Coordinates of C-alpha atoms in Angstrom, one line a residue:
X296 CA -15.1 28.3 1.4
X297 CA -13.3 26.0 -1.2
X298 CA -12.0 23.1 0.4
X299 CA -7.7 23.1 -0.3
X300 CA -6.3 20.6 -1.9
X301 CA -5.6 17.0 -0.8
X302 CA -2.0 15.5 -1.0
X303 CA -2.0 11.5 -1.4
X304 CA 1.0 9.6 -1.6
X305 CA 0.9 6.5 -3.4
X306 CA 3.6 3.9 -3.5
X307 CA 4.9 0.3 -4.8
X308 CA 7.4 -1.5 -5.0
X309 CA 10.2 -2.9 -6.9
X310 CA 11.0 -6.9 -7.6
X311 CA 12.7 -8.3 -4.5
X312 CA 14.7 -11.8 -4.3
X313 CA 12.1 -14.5 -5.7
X314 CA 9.7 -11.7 -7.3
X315 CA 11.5 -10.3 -10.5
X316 CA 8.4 -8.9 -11.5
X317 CA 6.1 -6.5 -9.7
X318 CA 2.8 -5.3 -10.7
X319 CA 2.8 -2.3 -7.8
X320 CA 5.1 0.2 -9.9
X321 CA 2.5 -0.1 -13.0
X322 CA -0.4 0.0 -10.6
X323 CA 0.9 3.6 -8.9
X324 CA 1.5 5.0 -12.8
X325 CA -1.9 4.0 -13.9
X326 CA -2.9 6.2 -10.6
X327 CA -1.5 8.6 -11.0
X328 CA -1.8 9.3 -15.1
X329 CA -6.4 8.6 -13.9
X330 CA -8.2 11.8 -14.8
X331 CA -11.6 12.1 -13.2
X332 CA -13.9 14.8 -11.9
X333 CA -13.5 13.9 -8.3
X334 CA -9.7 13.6 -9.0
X335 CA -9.2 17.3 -9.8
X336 CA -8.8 18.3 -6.2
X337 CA -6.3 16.1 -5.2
X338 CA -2.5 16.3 -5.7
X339 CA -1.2 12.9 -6.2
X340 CA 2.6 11.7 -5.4
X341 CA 3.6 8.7 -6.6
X342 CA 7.3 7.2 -5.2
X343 CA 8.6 3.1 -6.1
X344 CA 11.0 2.1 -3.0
X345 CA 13.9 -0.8 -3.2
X346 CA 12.6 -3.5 -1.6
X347 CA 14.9 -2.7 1.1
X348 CA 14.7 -1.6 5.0
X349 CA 17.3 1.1 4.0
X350 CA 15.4 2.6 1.6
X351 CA 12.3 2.9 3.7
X352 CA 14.0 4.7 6.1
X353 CA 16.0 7.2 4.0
X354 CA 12.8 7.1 1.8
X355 CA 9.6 7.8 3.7
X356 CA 10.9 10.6 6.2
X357 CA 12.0 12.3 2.9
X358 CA 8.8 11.6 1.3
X359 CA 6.7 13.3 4.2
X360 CA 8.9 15.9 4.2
X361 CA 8.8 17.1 0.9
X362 CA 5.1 16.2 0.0
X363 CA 3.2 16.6 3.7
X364 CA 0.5 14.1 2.5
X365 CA -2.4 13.8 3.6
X366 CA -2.6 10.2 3.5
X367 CA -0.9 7.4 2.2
X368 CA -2.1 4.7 -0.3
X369 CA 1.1 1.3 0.2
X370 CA 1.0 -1.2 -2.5
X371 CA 3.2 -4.7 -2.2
X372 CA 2.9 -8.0 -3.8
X373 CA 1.1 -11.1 -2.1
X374 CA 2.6 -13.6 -4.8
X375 CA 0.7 -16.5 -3.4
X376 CA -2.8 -14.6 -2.7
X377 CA -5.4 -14.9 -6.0
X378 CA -7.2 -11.8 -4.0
X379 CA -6.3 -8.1 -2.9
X380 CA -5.7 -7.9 0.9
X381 CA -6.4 -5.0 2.5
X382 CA -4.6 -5.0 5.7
X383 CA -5.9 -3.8 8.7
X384 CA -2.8 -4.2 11.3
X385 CA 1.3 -4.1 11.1
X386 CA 3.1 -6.8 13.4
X387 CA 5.9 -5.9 15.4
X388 CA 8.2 -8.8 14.2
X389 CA 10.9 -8.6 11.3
X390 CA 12.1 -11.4 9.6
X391 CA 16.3 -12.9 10.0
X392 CA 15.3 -15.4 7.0
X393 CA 15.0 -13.6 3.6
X394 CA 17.6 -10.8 3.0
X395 CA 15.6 -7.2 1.0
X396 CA 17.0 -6.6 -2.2
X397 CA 19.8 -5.1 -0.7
X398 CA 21.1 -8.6 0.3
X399 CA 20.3 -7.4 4.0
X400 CA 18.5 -9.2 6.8
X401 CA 16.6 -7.4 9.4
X402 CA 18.7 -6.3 12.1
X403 CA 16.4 -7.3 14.8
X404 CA 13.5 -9.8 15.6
X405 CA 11.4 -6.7 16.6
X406 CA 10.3 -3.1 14.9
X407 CA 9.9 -1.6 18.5
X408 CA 11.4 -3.8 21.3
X409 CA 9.6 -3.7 24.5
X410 CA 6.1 -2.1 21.9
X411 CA 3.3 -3.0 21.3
X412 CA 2.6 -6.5 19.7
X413 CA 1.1 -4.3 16.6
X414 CA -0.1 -1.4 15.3
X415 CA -3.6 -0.9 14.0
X416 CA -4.2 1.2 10.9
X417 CA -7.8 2.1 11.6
X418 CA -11.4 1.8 11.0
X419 CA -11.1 3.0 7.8
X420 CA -10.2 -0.3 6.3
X421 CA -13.4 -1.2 6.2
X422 CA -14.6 1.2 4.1
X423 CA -11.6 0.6 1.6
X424 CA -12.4 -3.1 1.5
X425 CA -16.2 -2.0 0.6
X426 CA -15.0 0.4 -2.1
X427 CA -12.7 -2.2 -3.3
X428 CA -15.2 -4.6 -3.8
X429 CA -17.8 -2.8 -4.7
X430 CA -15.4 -2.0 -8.0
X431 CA -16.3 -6.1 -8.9
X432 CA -12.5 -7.0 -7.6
X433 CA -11.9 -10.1 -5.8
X434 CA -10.8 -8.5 -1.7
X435 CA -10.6 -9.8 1.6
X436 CA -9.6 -8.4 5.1
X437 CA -6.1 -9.5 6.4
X438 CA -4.1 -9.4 9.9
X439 CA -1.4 -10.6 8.6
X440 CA 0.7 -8.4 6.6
X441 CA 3.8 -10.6 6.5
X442 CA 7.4 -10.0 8.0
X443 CA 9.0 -8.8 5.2
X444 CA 9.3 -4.9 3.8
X445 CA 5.4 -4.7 3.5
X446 CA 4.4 -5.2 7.1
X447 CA 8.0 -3.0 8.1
X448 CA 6.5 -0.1 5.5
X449 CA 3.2 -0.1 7.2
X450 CA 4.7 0.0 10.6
X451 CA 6.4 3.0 10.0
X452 CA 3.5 4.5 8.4
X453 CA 1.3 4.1 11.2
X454 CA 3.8 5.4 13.1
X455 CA 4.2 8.5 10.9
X456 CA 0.3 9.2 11.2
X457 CA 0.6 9.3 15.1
X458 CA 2.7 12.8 14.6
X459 CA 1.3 15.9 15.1
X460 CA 2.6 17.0 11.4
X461 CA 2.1 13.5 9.5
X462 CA -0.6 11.9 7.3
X463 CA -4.0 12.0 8.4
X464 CA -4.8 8.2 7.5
X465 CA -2.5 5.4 6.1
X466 CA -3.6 2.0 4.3
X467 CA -1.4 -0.7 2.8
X468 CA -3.1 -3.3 0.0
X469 CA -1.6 -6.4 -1.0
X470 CA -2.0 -7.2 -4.6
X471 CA -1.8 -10.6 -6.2
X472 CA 1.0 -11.4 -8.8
X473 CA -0.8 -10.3 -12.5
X474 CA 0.2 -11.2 -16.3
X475 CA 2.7 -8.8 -17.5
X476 CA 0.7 -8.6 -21.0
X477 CA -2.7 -9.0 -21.4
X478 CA -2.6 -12.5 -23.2
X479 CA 0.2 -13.9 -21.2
X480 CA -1.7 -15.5 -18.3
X481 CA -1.5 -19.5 -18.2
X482 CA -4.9 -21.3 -17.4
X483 CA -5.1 -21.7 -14.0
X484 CA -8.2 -23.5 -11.9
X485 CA -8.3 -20.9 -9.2
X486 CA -9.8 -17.6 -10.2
X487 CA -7.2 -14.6 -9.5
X488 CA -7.8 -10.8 -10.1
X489 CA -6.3 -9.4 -13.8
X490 CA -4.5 -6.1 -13.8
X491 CA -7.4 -4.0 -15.3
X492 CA -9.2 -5.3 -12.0
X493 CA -6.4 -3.6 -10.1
X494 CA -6.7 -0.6 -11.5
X495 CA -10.3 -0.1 -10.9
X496 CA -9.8 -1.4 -7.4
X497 CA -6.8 1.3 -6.6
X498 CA -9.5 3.6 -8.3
X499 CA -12.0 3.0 -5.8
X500 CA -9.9 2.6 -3.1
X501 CA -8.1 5.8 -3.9
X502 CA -11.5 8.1 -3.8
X503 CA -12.3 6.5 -0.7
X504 CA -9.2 7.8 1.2
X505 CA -9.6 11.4 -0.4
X506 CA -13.7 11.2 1.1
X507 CA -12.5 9.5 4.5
X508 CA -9.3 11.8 5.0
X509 CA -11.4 15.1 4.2
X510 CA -14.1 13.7 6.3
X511 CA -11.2 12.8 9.4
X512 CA -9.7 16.1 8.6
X513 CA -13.2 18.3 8.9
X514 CA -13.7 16.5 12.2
X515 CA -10.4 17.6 13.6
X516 CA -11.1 21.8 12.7

């Protein structure tokens, strides 16, 4: 029997207060405009969210309505990381100090008060970090996705997996901040991952979630 279709939602973000540029949106189109043999079975979504908690929240229920995905494939920017992070957990802690691009603050020090201290993604990130860097990119394991939208994003898509009608699997990568234009990059003594590098990392990365969420879904019946 042919095996249906996968659905994988990808998604970035957009500049936020002290990031005017963002290399995520790019990253997603590249994704999604990839054609490859092992690609031709998969439906991909792509979707950009305000770097805002409102937006999440209007956003992604609407998202997994319309689409059902499979799975979910979360870009953000680490600005200060030469490296991609792949994150393995989401904390349940927002930050009161920087406001989303809404000009908004998070309304509470907690995601879920009285929950768990975080959520895990899975085992899976193992095997992303292994495809990652088996593409030649620069990526590390992290616990520590931050208090800002990335870390509230991944929350609520770890949440959305624990439904009986959600995504299968979920994953959120941190990129580092990259040259807008290929020559524009000032010399710099620490060694950081190039754009190109990011695509062929999300490329990897991306093939490995189709494999892993057919594989989780076969298990299941």
């Amino acid at each position: 029997m042919t095996a249906r279709r996968l659905r994988l939602l990808l998604t970035g973000f957009g500049p936020f207060p002290g990031a005017p540029f963002n290399p995520t949106p790019a990253l997603v189109t590249r994704l999604l405009l990839l054609r490859r043999p092992a690609l031709a079975e998969l439906d991909r979504i792509g979707h950009v969210f305000e770097v805002s908690y409102g937006a999440v929240d209007r956003e992604l229920p609407t998202l997994l309505r319309a689409h059902a995905p499979d799975a979910m494939l979360m870009f953000g920017l680490a600005q200060r990381t030469p490296f991609i992070r792949i994150e393995r957990r989401a904390r349940n802690t927002v930050t009161a100090l920087w406001p989303d691009a809404a000009r908004r603050r998070g309304a509470h020090a907690s995601l879920a008060p009285g929950g768990a201290d975080a959520l895990l993604f899975g085992g899976h990130t193992d095997q992303l970090l292994c495809a990652s860097r088996q593409s030649g990119a620069w990526t590390e394991p992290s616990r520590d996705a931050g208090r800002y939208l990335c870390n509230y994003l991944s929350w609520r898509a770890i949440e959305a997996t624990r439904v009986s009608d959600g995504p299968t699997l979920a994953a959120f990568v941190h990129v580092p901040l990259v040259a807008r234009a290929p020559f524009s990059r000032r010399p710099s003594p620490v060694r950081r991952v190039d754009f190109e590098e990011l695509v062929d990392a999300g490329e990897a990365m991306m093939l490995a979630m189709i494999r892993l969420t057919r594989q989780q879904l076969l298990a299941s019946g």
